[in-house]
Short mmCIF file of C-alpha atoms and ligand atoms in Angstrom, two decimals:
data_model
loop_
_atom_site.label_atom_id
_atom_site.label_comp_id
_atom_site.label_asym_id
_atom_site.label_seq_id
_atom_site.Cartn_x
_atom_site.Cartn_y
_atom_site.Cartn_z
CA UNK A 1 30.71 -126.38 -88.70
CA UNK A 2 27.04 -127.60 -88.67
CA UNK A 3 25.00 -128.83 -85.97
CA UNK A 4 25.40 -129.50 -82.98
CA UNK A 5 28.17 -127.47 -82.84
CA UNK A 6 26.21 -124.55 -84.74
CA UNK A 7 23.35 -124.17 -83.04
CA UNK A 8 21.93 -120.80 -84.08
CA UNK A 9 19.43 -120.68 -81.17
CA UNK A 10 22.09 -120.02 -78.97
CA UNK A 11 22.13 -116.32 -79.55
CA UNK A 12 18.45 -116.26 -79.64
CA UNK A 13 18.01 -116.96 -76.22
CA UNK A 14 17.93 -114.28 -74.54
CA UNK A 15 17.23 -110.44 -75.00
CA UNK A 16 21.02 -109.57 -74.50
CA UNK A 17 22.29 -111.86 -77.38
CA UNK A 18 19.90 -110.82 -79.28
CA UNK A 19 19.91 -107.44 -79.22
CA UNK A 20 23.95 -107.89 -80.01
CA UNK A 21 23.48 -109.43 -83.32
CA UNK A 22 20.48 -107.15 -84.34
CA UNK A 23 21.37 -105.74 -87.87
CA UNK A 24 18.46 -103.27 -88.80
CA UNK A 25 17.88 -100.91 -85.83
CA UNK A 26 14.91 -98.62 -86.86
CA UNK A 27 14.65 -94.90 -85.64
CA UNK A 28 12.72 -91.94 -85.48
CA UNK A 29 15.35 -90.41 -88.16
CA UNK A 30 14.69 -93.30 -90.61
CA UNK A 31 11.35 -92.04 -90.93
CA UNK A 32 9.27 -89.35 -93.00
CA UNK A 33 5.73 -88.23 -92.28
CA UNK A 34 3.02 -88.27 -94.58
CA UNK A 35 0.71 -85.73 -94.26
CA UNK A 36 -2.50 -83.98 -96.25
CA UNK A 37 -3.20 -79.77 -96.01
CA UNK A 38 -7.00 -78.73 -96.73
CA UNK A 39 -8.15 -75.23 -96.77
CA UNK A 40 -9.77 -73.61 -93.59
CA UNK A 41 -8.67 -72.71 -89.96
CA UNK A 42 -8.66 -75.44 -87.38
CA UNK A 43 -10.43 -78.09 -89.35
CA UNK A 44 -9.30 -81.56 -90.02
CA UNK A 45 -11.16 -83.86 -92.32
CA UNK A 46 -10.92 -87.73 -91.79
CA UNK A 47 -9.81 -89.74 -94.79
CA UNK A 48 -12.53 -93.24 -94.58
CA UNK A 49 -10.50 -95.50 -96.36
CA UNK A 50 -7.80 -94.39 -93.61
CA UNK A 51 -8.60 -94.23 -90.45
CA UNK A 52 -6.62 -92.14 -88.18
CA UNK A 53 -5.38 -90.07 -91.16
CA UNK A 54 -7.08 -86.52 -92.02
CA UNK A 55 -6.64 -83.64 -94.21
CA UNK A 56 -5.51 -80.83 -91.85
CA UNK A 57 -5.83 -77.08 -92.17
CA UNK A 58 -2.32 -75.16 -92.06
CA UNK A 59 -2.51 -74.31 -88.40
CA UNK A 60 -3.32 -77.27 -87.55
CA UNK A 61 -0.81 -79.33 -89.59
CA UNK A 62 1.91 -77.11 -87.79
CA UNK A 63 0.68 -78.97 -84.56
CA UNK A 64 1.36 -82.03 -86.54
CA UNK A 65 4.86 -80.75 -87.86
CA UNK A 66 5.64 -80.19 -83.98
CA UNK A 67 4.95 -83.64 -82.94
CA UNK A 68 7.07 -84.44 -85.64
CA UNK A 69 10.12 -82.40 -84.42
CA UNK A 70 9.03 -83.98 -80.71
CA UNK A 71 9.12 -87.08 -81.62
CA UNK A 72 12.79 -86.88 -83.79
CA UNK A 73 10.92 -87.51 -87.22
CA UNK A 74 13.29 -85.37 -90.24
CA UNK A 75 11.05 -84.24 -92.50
CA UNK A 76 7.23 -84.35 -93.61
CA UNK A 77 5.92 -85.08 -96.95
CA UNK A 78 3.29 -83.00 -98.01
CA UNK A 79 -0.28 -83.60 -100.54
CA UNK A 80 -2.37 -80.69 -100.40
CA UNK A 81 -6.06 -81.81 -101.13
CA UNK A 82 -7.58 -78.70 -102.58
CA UNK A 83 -11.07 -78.25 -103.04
CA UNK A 84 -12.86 -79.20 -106.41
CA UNK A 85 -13.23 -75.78 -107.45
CA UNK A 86 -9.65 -74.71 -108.39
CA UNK A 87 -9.20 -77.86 -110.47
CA UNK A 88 -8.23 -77.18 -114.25
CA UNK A 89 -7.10 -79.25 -117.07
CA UNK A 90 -4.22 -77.84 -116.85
CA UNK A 91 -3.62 -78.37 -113.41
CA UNK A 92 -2.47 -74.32 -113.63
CA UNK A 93 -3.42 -73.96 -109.79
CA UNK A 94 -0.18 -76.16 -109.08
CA UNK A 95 2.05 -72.94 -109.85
CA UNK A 96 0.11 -70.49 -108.55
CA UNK A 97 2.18 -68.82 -105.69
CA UNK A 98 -0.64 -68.36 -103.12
CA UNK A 99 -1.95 -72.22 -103.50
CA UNK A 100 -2.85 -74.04 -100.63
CA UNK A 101 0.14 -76.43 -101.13
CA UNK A 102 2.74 -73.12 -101.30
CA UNK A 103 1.09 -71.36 -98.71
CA UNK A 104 1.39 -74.81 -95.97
CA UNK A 105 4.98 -74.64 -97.13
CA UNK A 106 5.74 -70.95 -96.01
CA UNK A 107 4.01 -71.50 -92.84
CA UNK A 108 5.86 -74.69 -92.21
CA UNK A 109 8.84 -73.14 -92.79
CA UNK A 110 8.27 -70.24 -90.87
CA UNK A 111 6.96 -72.71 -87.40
CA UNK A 112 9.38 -75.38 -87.51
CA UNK A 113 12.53 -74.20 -89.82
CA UNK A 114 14.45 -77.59 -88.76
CA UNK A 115 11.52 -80.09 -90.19
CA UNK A 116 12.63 -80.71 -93.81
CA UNK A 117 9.85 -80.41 -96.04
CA UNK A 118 9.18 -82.81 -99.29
CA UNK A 119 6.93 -81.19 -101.31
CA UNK A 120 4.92 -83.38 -104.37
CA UNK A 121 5.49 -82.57 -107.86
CA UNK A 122 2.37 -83.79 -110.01
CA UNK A 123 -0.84 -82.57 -111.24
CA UNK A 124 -2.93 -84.82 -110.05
CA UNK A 125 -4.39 -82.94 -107.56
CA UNK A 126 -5.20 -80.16 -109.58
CA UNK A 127 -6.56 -81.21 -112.97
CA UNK A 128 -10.25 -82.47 -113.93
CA UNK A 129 -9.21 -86.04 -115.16
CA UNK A 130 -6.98 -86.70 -112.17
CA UNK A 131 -3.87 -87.45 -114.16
CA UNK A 132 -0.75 -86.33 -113.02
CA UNK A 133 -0.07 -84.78 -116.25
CA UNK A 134 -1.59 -82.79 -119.63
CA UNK A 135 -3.28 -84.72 -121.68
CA UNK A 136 -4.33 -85.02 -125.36
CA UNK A 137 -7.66 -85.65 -127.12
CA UNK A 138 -7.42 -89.46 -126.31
CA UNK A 139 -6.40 -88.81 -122.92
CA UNK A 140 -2.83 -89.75 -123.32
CA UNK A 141 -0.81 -87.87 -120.81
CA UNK A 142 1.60 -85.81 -122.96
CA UNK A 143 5.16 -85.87 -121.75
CA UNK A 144 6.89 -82.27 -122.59
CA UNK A 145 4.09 -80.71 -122.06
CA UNK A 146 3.59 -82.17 -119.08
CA UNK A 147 7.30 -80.98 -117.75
CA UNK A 148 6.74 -77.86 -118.41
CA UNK A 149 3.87 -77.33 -116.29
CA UNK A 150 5.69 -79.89 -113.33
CA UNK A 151 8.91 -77.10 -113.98
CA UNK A 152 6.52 -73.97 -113.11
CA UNK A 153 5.02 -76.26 -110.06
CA UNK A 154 8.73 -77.30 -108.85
CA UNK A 155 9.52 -73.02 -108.86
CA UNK A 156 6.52 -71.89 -107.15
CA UNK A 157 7.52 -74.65 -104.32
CA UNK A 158 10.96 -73.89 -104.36
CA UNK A 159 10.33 -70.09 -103.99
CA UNK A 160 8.00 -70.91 -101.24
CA UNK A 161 10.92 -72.87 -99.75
CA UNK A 162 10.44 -76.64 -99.68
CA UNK A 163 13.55 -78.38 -99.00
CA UNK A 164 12.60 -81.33 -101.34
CA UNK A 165 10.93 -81.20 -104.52
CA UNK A 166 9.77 -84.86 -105.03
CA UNK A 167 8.06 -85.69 -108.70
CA UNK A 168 6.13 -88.48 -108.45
CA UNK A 169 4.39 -88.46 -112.31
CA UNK A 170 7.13 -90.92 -113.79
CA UNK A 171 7.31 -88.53 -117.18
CA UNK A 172 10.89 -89.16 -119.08
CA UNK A 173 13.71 -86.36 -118.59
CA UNK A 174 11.44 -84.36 -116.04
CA UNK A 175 14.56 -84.57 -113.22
CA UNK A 176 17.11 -82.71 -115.79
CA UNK A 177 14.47 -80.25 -116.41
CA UNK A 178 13.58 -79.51 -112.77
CA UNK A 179 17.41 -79.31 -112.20
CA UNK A 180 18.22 -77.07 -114.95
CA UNK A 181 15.63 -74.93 -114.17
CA UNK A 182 15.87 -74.87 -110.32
CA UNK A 183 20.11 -73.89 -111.09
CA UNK A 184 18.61 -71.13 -113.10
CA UNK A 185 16.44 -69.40 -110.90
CA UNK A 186 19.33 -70.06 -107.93
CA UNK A 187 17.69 -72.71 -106.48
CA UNK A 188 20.80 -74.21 -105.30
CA UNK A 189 20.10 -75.71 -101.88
CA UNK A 190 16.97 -77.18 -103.32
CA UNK A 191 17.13 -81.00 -103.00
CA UNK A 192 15.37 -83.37 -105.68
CA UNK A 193 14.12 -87.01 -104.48
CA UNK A 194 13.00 -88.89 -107.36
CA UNK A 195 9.92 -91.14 -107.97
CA UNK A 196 12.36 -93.18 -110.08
CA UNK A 197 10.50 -96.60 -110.30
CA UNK A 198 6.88 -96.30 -109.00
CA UNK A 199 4.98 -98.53 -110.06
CA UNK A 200 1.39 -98.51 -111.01
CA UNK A 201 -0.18 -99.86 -107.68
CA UNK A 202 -3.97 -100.46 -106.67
CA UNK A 203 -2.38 -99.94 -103.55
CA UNK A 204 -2.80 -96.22 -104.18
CA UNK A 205 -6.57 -95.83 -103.96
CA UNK A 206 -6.87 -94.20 -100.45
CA UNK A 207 -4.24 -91.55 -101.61
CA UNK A 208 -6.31 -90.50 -104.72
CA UNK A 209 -9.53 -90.46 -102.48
CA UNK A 210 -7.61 -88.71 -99.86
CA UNK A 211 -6.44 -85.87 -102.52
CA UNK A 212 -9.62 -86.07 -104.07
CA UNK A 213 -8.08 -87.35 -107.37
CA UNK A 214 -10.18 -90.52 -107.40
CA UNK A 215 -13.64 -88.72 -108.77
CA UNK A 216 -11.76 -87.32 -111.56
CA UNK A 217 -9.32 -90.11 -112.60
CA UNK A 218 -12.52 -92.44 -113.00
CA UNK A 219 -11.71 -95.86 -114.53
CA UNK A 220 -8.42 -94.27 -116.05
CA UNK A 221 -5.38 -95.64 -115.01
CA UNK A 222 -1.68 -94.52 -114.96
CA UNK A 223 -0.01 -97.32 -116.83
CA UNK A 224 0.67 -95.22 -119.92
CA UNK A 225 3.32 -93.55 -116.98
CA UNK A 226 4.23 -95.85 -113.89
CA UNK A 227 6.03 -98.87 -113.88
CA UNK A 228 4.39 -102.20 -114.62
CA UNK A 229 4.58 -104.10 -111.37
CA UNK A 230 5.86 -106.81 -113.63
CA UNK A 231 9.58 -105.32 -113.95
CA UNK A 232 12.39 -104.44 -112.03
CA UNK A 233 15.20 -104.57 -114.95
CA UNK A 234 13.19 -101.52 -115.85
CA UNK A 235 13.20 -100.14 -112.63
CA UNK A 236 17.31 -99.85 -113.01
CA UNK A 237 17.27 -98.06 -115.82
CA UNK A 238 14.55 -95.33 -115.00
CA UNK A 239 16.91 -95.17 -110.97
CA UNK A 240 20.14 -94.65 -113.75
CA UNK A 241 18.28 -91.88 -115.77
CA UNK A 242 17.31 -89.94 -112.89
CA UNK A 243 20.39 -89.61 -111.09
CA UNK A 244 22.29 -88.64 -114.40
CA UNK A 245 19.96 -86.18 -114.66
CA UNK A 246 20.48 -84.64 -111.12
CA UNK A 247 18.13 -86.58 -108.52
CA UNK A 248 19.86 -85.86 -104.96
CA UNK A 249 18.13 -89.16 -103.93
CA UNK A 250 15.62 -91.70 -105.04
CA UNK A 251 12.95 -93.73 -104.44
CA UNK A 252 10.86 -96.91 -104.85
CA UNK A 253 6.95 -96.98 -104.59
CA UNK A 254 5.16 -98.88 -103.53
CA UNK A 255 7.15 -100.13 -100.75
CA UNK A 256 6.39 -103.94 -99.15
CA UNK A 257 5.36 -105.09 -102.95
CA UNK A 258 8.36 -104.22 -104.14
CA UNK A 259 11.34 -105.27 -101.66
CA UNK A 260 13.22 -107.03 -104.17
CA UNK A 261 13.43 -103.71 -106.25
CA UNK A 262 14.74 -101.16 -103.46
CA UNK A 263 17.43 -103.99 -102.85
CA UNK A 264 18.70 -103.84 -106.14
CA UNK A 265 18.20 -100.07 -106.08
CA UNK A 266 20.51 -99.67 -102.93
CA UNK A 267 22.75 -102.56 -104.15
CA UNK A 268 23.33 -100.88 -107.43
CA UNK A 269 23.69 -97.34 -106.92
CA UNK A 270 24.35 -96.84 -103.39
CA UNK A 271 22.17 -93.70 -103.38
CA UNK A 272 20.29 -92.05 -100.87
CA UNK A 273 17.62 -94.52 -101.58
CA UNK A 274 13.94 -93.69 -99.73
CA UNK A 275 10.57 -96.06 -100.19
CA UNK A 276 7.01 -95.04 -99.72
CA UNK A 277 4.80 -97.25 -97.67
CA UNK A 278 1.53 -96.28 -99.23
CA UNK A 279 -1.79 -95.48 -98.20
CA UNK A 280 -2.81 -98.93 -99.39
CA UNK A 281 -0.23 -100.29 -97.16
CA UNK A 282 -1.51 -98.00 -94.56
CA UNK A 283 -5.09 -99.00 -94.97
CA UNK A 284 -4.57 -102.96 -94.61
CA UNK A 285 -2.43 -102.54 -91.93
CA UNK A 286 -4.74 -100.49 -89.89
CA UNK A 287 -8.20 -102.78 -90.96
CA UNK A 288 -6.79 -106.09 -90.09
CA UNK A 289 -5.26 -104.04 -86.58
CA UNK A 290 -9.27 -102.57 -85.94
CA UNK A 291 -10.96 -105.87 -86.53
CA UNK A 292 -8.17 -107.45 -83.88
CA UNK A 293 -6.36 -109.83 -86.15
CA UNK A 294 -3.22 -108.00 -86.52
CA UNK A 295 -1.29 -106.69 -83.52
CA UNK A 296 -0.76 -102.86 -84.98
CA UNK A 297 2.35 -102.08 -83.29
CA UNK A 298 3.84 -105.40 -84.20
CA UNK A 299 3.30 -105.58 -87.91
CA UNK A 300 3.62 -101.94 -88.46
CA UNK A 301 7.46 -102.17 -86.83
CA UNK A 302 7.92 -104.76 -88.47
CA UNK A 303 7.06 -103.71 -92.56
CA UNK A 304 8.82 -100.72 -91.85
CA UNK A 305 12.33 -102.71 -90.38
CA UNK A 306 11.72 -104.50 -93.33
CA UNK A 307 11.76 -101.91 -95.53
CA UNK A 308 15.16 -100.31 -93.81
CA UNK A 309 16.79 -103.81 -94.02
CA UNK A 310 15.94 -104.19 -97.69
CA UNK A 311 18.23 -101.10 -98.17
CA UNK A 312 16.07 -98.26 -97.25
CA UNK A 313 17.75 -95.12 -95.53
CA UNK A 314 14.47 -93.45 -95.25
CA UNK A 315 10.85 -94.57 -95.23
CA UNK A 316 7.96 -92.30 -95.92
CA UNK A 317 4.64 -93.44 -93.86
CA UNK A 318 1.41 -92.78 -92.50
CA UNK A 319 2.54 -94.26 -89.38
CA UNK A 320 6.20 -91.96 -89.21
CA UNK A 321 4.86 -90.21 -86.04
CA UNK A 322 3.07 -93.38 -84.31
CA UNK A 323 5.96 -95.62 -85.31
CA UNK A 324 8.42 -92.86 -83.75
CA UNK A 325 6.46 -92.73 -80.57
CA UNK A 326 6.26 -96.36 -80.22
CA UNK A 327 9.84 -96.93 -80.57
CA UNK A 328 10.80 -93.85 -77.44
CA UNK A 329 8.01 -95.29 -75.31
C1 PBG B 1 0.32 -88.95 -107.49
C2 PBG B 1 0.74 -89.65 -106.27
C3 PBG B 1 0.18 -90.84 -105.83
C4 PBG B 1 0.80 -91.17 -104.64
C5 PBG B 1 1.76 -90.19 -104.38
N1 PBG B 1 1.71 -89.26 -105.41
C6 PBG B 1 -0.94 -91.62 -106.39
C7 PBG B 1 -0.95 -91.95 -107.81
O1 PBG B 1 0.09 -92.07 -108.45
O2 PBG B 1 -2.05 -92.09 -108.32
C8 PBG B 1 0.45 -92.38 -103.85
C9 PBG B 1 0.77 -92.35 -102.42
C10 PBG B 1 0.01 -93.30 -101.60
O3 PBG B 1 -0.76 -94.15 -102.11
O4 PBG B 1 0.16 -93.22 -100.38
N2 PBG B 1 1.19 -88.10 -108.06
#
C-alpha cells in the first residue's frame, strides 16, 4: 500500500506512537566506562585533548567505580597511565604484580566486587617506543615475542582478578595463547573480549596522550598491526580467528567510523559483540558541544543508540557515566 494510505508520519506524531515503535532503547547496562589510573593519593590529572576526562589515583577512581554502580553502568574499562620512569622496551612493568594497573584492579575489586572490570592487554603503555608490542632492530613489532610478554601481562591481571582481559595489540594467535594459558593457571572464570578488528584510527590520539604513549610512539604508526580502515572482509576473518581461538566476546574499534563493520560482525557471528567509542570520538563530540554548535546530550545519545542499533550489545565510552545519568534524569 503506498501513499496516502501509508502515511508513515502517522506514528510519528505524537510521543506515545512513537515511543511504541522505538526499536533501539539504550540503557545504563548497554554501557562500559572508560577510565585512566595514575599513581598518587587523591590526585586526578586532566587529559587536554579531553576535557572532562582525567587520570585518577586508585582511591579516587573507586569514587568513580561507585558512580558507576549508582548509576547501573556493568563494568569499567581500565588504562593505567604510569609514569615515564617504569617504561622499558620490553614493556616488563606490564607483568609485574604490584603495577599500578594490578594494584587499581585489587582495590576495585575489593570496593565494588559487582562492577566487572576489563582490564587492557598491550604494551603500549609500558615500553619506550610506545608500541603495543616487542620490537626488532627496524622497529617491526615482533609477533611471538610479543605474546609472550601480553601472556605474562594477561596472568598478573588475572591473578589480581580482572573479570575481562581485553587485548587490544591485534598480534595473530594471541587469544589461543591467553586462553591456553589462563586454563592452565585455573583461570577459569576469566572472560576474554577481543580487539578482533581495530583498526588503525587517528581517532586514537587523545588515548595515547592520555596514557602517555604519544611521546614515545613519535611518528610511528601501528599499521604493521591494526586493521587498514580500508577493509571489512578482513575484519571477518580476524572476528572468525578469535573466537576459534577462545574470545568470550568481541569487539570493533573504532566505533562511529566503522558501523558497517560491527553490523556484519553481529550479523555474522551473533556474538557478544561490544564497540569502543574512542577518545577521538570523545574529543569531537565534546569540542563542537564547548564551542555551542553541538547540543552534547543530543549527539552523544544519539552516536551511542547508533552504535547499539548497528548491533552493539555493549558500548565502551568516555561518556558511560554521563550518558547513564542523562538517560535516569
Ligand atoms: C592501545 C590502545 C589504544 C586504544 C585502546 N588501547 C590506542 C592505540 O592503539 O594506539 C585507543 C582507545 C581510544 O582511543 O579511546 N593498546
Amino acid at each position: 500500500m503506498s501513499y496516502p494510505a501509508t502515511r508513515l508520519r502517522r506514528m510519528r506524531r505524537d510521543a506515545f506512537s512513537r515511543a511504541l515503535m522505538r526499536e533501539t532503547v539504550l540503557t545504563a547496562a548497554d554501557l562500559v566506562m572508560v577510565a585512566f589510573v595514575c599513581e598518587g593519593t587523591d590526585r586526578s590529572e586532566p587529559v587536554p585533548s579531553m576535557p572532562g576526562v582525567e587520570r585518577l589515583s586508585i582511591d579516587r577512581l573507586q569514587r568513580l567505580a561507585g558512580d558507576c554502580v549508582a548509576a547501573g553502568i556493568p563494568a569499567l574499562a581500565l588504562f593505567p597511565a604510569p609514569g615515564g620512569q617504569v617504561k622499558s622496551a620490553d614493556g616488563r612493568e606490564a607483568w609485574n604484580p604490584d603495577a599500578l594497573m594490578q594494584r587499581a584492579i585489587r582495590a576495585l575489586k575489593q570496593s565494588h566486587p559487582s562492577l566487572g572490570l576489563i582490564g587492557d592487554i598491550a604494551l603500549d603503555p609500558y615500553t619506550t617506543h610506545g608500541q603495543d608490542g616487542i620490537v626488532d632492530a627496524d622497529g617491526y613489532v615482533m609477533n611471538e615475542p610479543t605474546i609472550e610478554a601480553l601472556v605474562r601481562q594477561a596472568l598478573a591481571q588475572a591473578a589480581a582478578g580482572v573479570d575481562f582481559i581485553a587485548p587490544s595489540d591485534m598480534m595473530d594467535g594471541r587469544i589461543g595463547a591467553i586462553r591456553t594459558a589462563l586454563e592452565q593457571a585455573g583461570h577459569i572464570h576469566t572472560r576474554i573480549l577481543a580487539y578482533s578488528a581495530k583498526y588503525a584510527s587517528g581517532f586514537y590520539g587523545p588515548f595515547r596522550e592520555a596514557v602517555g604513549s604519544s611521546g614515545s610512539l613519535g611518528k610511528g604508526g601501528k599499521h604493521t598491526y591494526q586493521m587498514d580502515i580500508a577493509n571489512s572482509d578482513e575484519a571477518l576473518r580476524e572476528v572468525e580467528l578469535d573466537i576459534r581461538e577462545g574470545a568470550d566476546a568481541v569487539m570493533v574499534k573504532p566505533g562511529l567510523p566503522c558501523l558497517d563493520v560491527l553490523y556484519r560482525v553481529k550479523r555474522r557471528f551473533g556474538m557478544p559483540t561490544f564497540v569502543y567509542q574512542v577518545s577521538g570520538e570523545y574529543a569531537m563530540l565534546k569540542a563542537a558541544a564547548q564551542h555551542g554548535w553541538l547540543d552534547e546530550k543530543t549527539v552523544v545519545l544519539e552516536t551511542l543508540t547508533a552504535l547499539k542499533r548497528a548491533g552493539a550489545d555493549a558500548i565502551l565510552s568516555y561518556y558511560a557515566l554521563a550518558a547513564a545519568r542523562w538517560l535516569r534524569d
